[in-house]
Short mmCIF file of N, CA and C in Angstrom, two decimals:
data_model
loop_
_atom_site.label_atom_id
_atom_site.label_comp_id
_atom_site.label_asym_id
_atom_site.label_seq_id
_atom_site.Cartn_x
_atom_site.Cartn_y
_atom_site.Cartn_z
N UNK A 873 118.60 -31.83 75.81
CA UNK A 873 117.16 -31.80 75.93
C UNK A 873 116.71 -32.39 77.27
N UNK A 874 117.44 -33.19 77.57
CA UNK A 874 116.45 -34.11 79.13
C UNK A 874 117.42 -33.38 80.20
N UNK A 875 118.07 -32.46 80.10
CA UNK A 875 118.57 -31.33 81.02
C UNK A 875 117.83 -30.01 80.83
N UNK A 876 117.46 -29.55 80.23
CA UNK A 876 116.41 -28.98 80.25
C UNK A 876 114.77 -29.53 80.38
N UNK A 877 114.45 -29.94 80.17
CA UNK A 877 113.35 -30.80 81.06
C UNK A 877 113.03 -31.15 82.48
N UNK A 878 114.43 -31.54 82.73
CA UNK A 878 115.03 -32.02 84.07
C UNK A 878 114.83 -30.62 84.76
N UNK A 879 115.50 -29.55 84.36
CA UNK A 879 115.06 -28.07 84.98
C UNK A 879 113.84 -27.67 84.89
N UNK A 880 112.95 -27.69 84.11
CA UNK A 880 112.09 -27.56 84.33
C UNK A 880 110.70 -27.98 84.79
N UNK A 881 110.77 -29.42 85.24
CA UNK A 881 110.39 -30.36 86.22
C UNK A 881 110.76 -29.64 87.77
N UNK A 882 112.01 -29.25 87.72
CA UNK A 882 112.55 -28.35 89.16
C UNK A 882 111.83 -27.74 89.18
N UNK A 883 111.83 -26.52 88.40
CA UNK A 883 111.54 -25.29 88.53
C UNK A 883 109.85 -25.34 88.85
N UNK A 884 108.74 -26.37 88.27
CA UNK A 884 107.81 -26.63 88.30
C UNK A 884 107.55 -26.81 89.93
N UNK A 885 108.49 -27.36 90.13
CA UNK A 885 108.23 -28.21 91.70
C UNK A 885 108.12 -27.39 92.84
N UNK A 886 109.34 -26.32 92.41
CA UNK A 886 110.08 -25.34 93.77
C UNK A 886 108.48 -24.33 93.29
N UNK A 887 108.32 -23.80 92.76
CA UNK A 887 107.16 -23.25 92.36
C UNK A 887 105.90 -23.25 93.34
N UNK A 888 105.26 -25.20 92.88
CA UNK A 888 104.24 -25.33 93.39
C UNK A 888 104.13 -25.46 95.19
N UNK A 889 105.32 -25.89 95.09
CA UNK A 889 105.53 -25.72 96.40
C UNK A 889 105.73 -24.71 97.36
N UNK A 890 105.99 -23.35 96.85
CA UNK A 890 105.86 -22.14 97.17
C UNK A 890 104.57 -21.47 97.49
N UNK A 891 103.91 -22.27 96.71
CA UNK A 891 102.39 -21.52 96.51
C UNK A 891 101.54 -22.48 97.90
N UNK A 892 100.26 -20.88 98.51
CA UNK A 892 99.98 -21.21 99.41
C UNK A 892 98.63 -21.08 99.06
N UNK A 893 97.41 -21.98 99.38
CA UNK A 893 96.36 -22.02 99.45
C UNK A 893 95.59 -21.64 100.97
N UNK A 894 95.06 -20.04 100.75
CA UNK A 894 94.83 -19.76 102.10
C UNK A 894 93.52 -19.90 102.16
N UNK A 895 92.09 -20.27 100.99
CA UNK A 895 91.07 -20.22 101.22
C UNK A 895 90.37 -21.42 100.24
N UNK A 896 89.79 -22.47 100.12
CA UNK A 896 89.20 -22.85 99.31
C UNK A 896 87.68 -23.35 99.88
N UNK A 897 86.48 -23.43 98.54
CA UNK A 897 85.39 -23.43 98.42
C UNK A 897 84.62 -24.28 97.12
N UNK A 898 84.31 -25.47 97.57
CA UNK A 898 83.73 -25.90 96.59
C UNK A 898 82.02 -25.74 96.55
N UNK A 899 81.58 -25.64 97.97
CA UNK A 899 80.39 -26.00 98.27
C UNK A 899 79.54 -27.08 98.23
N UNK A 900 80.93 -28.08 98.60
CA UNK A 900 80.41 -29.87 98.65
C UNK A 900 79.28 -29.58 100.44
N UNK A 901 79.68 -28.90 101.07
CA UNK A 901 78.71 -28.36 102.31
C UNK A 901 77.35 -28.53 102.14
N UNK A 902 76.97 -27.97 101.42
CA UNK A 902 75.32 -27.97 100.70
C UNK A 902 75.07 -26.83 101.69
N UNK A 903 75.98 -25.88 102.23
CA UNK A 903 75.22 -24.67 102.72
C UNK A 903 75.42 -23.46 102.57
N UNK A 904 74.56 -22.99 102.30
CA UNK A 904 74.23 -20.99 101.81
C UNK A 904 73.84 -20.09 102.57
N UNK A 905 74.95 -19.02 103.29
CA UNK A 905 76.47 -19.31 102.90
C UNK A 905 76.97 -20.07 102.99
N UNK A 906 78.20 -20.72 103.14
CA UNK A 906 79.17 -21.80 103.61
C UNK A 906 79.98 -21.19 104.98
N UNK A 907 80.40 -22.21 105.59
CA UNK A 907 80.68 -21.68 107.31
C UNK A 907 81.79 -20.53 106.77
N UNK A 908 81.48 -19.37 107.84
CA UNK A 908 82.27 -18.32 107.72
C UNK A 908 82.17 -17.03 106.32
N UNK A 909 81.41 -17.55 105.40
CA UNK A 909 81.19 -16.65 104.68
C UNK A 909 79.82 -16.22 105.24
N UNK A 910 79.59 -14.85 104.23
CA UNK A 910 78.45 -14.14 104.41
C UNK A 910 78.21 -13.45 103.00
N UNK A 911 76.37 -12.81 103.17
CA UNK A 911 75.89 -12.69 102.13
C UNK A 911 75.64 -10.85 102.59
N UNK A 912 75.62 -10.15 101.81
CA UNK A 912 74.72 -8.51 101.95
C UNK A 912 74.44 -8.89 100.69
N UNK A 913 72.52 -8.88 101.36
CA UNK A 913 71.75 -8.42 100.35
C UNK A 913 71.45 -9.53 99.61
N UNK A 914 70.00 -9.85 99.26
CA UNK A 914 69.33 -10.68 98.86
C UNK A 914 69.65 -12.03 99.09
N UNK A 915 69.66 -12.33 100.56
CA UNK A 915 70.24 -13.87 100.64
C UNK A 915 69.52 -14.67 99.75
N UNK A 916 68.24 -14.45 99.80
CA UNK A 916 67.60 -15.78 99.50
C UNK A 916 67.79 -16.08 97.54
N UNK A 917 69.01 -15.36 97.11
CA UNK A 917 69.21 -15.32 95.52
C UNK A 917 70.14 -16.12 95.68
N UNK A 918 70.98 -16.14 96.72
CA UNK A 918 72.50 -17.30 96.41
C UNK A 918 71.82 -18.51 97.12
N UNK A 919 72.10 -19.34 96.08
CA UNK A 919 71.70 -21.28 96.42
C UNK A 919 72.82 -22.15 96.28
N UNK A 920 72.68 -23.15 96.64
CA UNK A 920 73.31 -24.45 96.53
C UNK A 920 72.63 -24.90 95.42
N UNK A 921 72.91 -25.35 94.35
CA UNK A 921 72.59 -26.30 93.29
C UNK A 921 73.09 -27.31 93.36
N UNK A 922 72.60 -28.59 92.91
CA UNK A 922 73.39 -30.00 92.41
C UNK A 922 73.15 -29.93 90.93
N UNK A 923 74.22 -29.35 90.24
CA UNK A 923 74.51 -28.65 88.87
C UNK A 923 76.11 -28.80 88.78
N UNK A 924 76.32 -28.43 87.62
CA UNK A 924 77.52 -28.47 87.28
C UNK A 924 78.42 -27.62 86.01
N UNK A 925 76.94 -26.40 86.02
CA UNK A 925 77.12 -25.32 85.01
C UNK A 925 78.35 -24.66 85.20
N UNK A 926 79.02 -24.38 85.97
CA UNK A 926 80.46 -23.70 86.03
C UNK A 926 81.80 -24.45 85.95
N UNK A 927 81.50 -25.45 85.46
CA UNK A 927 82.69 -26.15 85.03
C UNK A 927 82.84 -27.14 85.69
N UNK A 928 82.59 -27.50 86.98
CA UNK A 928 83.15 -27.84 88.37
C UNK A 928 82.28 -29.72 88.30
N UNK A 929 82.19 -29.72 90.10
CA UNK A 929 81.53 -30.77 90.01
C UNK A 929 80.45 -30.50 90.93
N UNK A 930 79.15 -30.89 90.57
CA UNK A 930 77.94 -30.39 91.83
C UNK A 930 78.34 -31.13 93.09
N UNK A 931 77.61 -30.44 93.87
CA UNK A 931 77.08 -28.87 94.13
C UNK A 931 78.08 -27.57 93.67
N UNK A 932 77.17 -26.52 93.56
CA UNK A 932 77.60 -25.61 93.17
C UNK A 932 76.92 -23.84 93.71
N UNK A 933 77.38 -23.15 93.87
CA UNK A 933 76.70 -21.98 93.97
C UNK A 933 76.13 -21.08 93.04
N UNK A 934 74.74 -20.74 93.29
CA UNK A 934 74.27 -19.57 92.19
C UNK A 934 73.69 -18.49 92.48
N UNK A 935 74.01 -17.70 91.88
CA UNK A 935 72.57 -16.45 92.37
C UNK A 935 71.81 -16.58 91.27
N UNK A 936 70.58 -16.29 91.43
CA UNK A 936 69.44 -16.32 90.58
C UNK A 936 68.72 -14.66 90.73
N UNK A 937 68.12 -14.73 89.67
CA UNK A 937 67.44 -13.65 88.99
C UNK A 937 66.58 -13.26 89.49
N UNK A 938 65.75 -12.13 90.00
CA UNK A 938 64.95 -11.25 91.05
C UNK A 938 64.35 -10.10 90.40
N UNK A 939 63.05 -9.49 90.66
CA UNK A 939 63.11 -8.49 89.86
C UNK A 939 63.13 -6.85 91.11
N UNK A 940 64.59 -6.96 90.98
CA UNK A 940 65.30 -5.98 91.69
C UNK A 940 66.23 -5.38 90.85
N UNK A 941 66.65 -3.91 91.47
CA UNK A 941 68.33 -3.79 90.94
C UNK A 941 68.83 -2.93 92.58
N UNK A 942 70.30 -3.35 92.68
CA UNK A 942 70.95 -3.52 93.26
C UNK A 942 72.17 -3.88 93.50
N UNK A 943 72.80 -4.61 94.70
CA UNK A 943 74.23 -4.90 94.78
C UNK A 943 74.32 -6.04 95.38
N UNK A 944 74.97 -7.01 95.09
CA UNK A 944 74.69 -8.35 96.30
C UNK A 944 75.97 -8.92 96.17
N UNK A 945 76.10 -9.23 97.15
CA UNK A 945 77.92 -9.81 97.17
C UNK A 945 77.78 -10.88 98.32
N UNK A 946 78.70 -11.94 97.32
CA UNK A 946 79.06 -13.34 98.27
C UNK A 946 80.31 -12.70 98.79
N UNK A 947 80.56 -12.80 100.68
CA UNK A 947 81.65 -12.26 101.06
C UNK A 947 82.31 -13.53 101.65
N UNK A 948 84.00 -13.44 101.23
CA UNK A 948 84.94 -14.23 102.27
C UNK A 948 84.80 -14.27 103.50
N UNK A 949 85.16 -14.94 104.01
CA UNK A 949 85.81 -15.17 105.69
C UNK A 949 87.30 -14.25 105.52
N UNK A 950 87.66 -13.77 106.49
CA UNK A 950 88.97 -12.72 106.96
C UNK A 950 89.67 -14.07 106.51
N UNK A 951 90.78 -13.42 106.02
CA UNK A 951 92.33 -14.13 105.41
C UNK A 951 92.85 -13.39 106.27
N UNK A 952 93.97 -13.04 106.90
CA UNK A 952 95.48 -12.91 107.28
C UNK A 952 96.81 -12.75 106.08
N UNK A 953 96.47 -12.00 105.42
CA UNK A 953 97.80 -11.98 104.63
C UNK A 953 98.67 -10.73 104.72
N UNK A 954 98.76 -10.24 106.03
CA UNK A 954 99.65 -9.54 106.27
C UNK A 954 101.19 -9.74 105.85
N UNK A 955 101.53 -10.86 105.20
CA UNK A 955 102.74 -11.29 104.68
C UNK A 955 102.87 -11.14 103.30
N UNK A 956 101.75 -10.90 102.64
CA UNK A 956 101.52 -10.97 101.77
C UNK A 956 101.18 -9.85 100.61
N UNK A 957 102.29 -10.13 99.17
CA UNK A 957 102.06 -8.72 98.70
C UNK A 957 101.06 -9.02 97.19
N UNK A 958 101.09 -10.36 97.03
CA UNK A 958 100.27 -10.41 95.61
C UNK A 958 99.45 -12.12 95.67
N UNK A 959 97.94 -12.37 95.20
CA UNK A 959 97.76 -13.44 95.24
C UNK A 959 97.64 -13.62 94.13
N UNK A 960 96.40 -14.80 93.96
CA UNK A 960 95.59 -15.26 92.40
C UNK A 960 94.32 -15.52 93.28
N UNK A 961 93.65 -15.35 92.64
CA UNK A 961 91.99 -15.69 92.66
C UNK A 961 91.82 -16.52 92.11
N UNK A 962 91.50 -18.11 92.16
CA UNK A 962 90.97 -18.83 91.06
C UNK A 962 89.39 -19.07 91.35
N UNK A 963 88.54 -19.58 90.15
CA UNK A 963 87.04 -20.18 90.79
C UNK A 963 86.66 -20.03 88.78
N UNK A 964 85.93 -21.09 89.03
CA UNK A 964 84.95 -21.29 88.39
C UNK A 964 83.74 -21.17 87.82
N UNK A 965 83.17 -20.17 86.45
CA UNK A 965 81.97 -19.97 86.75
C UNK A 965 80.88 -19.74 85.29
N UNK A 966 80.02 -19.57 84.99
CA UNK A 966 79.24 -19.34 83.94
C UNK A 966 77.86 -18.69 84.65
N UNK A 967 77.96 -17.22 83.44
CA UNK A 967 76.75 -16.68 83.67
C UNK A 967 75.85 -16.62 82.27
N UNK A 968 74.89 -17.03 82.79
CA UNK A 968 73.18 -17.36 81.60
C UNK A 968 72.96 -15.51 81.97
N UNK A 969 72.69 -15.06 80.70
CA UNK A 969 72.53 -13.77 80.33
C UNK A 969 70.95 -13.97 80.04
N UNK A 970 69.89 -12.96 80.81
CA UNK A 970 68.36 -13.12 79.36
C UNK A 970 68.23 -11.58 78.54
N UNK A 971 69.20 -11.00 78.92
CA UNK A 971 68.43 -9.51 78.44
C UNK A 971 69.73 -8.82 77.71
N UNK A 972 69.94 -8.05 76.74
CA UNK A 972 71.10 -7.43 76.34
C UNK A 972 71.35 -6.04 77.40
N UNK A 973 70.62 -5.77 78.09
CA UNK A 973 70.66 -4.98 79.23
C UNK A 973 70.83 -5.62 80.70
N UNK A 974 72.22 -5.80 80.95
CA UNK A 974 72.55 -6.74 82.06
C UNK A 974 73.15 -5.89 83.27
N UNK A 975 72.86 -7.08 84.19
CA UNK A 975 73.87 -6.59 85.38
C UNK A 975 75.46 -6.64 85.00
N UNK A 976 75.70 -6.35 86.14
CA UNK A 976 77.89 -6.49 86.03
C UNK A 976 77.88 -7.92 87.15
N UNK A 977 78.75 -8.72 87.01
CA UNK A 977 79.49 -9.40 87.67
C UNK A 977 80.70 -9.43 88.22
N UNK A 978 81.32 -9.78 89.15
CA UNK A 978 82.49 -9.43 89.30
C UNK A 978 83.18 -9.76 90.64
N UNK A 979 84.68 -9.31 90.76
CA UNK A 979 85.19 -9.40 92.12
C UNK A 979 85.91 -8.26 92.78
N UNK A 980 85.67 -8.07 93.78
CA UNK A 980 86.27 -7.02 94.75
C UNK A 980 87.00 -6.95 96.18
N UNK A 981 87.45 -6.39 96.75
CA UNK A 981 88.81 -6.78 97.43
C UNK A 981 88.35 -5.74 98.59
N UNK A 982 88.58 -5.64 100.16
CA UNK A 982 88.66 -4.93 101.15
C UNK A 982 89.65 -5.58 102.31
N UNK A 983 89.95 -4.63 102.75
CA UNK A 983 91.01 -5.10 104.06
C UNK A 983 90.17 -4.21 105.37
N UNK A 984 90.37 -4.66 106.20
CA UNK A 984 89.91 -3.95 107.38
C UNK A 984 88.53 -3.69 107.76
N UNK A 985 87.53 -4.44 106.78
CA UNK A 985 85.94 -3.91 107.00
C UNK A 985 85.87 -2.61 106.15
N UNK A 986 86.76 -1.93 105.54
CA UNK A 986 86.78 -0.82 104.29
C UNK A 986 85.81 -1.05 103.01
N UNK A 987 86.13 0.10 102.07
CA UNK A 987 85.27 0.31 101.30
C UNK A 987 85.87 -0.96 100.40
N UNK A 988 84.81 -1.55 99.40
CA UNK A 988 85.63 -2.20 98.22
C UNK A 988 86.30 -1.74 97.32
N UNK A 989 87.13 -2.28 96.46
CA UNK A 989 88.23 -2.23 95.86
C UNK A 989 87.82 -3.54 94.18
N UNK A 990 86.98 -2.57 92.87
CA UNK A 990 87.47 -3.77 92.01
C UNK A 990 88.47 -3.91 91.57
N UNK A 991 88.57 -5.41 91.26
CA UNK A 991 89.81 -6.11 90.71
C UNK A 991 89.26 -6.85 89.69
N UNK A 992 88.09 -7.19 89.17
CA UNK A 992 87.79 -7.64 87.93
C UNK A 992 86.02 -7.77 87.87
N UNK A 993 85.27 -7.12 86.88
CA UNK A 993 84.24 -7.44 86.22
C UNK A 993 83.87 -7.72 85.00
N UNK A 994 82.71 -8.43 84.75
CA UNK A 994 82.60 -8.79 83.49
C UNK A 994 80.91 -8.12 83.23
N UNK A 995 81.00 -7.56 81.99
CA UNK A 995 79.75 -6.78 81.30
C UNK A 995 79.97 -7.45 80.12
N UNK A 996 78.83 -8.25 80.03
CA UNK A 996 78.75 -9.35 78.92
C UNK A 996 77.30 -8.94 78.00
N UNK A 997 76.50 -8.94 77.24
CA UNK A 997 75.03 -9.04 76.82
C UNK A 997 75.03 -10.62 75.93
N UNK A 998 75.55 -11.68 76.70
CA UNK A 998 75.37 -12.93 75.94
C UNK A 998 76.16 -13.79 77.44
N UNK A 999 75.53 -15.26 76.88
CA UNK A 999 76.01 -15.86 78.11
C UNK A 999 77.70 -16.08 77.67
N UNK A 1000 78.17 -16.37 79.41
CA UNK A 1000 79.86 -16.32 79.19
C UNK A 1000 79.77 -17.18 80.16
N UNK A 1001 80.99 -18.24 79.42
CA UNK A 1001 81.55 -19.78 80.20
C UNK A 1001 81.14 -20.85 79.72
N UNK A 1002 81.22 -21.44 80.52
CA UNK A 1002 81.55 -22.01 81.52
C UNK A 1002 83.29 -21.97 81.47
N UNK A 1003 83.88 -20.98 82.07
CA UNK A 1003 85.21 -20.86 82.64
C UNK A 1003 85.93 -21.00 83.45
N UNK A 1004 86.93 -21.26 83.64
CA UNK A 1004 88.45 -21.32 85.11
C UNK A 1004 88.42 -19.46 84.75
N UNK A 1005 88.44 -18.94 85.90
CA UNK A 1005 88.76 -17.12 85.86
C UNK A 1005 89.93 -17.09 87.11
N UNK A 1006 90.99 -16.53 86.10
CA UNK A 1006 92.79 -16.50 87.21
C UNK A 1006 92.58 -14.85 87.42
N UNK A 1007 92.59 -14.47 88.68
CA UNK A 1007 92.19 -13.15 89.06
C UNK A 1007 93.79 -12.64 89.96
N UNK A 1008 94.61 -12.07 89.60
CA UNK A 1008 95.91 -11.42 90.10
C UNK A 1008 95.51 -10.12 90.33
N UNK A 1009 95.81 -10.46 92.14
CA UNK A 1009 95.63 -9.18 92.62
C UNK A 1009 96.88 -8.60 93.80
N UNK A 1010 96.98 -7.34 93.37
CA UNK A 1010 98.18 -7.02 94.06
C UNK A 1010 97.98 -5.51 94.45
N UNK A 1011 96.59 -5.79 94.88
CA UNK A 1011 96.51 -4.11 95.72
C UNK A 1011 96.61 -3.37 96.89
N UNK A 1012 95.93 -2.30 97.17
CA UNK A 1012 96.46 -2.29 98.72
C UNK A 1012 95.90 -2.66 99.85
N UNK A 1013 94.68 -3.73 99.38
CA UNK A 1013 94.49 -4.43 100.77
C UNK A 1013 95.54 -5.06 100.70
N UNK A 1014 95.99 -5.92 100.34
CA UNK A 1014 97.06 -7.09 100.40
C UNK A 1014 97.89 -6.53 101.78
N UNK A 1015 98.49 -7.46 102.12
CA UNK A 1015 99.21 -7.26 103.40
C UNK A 1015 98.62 -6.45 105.05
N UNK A 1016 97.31 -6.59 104.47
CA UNK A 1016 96.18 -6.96 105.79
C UNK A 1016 96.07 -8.13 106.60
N UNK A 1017 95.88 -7.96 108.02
CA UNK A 1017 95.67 -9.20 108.61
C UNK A 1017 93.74 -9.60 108.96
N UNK A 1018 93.33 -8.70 107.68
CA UNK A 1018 91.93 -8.66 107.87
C UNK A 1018 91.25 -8.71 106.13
N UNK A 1019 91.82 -9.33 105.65
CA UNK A 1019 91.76 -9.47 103.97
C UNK A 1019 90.47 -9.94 103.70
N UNK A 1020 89.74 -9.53 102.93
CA UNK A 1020 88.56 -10.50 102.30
C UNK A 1020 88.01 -9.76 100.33
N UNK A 1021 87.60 -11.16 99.97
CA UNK A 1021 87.38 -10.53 98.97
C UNK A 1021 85.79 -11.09 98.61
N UNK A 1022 84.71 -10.49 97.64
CA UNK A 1022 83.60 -11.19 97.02
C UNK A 1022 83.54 -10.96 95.85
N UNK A 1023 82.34 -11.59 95.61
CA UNK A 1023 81.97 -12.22 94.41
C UNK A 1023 80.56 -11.49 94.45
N UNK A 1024 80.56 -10.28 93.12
CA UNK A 1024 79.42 -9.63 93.61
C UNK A 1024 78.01 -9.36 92.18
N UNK A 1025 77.44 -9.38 92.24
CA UNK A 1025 75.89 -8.83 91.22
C UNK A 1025 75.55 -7.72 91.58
N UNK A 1026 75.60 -6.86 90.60
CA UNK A 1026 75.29 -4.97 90.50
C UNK A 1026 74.24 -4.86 89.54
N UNK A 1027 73.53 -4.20 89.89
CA UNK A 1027 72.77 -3.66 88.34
C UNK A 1027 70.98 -4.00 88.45
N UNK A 1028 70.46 -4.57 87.42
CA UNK A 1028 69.08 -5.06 87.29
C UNK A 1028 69.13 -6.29 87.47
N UNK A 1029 68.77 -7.18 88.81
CA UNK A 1029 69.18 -8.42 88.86
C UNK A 1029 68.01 -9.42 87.59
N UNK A 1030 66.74 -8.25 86.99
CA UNK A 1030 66.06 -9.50 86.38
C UNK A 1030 66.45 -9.66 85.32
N UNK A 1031 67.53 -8.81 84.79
CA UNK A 1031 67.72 -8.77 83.41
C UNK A 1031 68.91 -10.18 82.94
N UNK A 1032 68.90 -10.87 84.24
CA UNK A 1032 70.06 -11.89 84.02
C UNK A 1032 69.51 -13.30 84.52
N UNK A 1033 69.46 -14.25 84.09
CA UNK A 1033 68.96 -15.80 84.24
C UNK A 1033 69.91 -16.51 85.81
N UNK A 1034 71.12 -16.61 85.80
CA UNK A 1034 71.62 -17.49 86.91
C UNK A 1034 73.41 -16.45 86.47
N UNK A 1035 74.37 -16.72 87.59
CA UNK A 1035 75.51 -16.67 87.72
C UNK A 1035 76.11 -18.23 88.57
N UNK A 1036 76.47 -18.73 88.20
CA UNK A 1036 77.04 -20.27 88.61
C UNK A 1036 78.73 -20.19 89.34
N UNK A 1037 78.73 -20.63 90.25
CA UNK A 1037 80.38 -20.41 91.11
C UNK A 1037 80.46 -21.86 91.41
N UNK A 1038 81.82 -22.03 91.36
CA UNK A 1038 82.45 -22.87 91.96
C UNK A 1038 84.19 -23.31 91.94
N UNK A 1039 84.69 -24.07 93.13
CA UNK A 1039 85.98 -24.20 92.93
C UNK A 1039 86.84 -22.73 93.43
N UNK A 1040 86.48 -22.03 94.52
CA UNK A 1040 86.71 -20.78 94.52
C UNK A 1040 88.31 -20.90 95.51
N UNK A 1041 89.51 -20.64 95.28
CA UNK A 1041 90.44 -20.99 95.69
C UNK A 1041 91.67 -19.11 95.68
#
């Protein structure tokens, strides 16, 4: 038993130590965007909060509710992962639903200034979270030296109360 343990204490180790953190975001900054990101479309919906609705610790990021419909996406800063054939997405988040007729939430992937690419949304008609969301992506941006991904709101933005981010790694 404490040889197997013992291995897997290793195996834990060689692991974490493998793993590379090429982007993180808490939005301890207090600024919207945060250096190097960018917004298309309705800046003035993504805020800084001192909240702590997405799990995390304030500050935090939100988009808020508008009576629009549309597309609005929090965008990365360029990654470099031309080395690279698969990541994880981690981040933090809870969305306040008001209407059973909602927007989509979600994340999407481009390399090169290209079209997007989803890799995960959520179509909810009730609130969802406050969650950790593990996002594995292994598409064909990957192995771009021009990688970026967002965090985006589609649909009727009034039909939804707040989307809450944080911890975005």
């Amino acid at each position: 038993m404490k040889k197997l343990l013992t291995c897997l204490l290793v195996v834990c180790v060689i692991n974490q130590a493998q793993s590379q953190i090429y982007i993180s975001e808490d939005f301890s900054s207090n600024q919207m965007p945060p250096a190097g990101w960018s917004i298309d479309n309705n800046t003035e919906q993504w805020t800084i909060e001192d909240e702590n609705a997405a799990g995390g610790t304030a500050p935090e990021a939100r988009f808020s509710y508008v009576d629009e419909v549309g597309v609005s996406r929090l965008i990365s800063p360029s990654i470099d992962l031309s080395s690279v054939s698969s990541v994880t997405l981690i981040f933090e988040h809870y969305f306040q639903n008001y209407s059973t007729r909602i927007p989509k939430v979600g994340v999407a992937t481009r390399s090169n200034g290209g079209d997007w690419n989803l890799v995960w949304e959520l179509v909810t008609s009730g609130d969802w979270g406050p969650e950790t969301k593990y996002i594995f992506i292994d598409n064909e941006d990957l192995g771009s030296s021009d990688f970026q991904f967002c965090l985006f709101v589609e649909g009727n933005f009034y039909l939804m109360e707040y989307w809450h981010l944080d911890n975005i790694e």
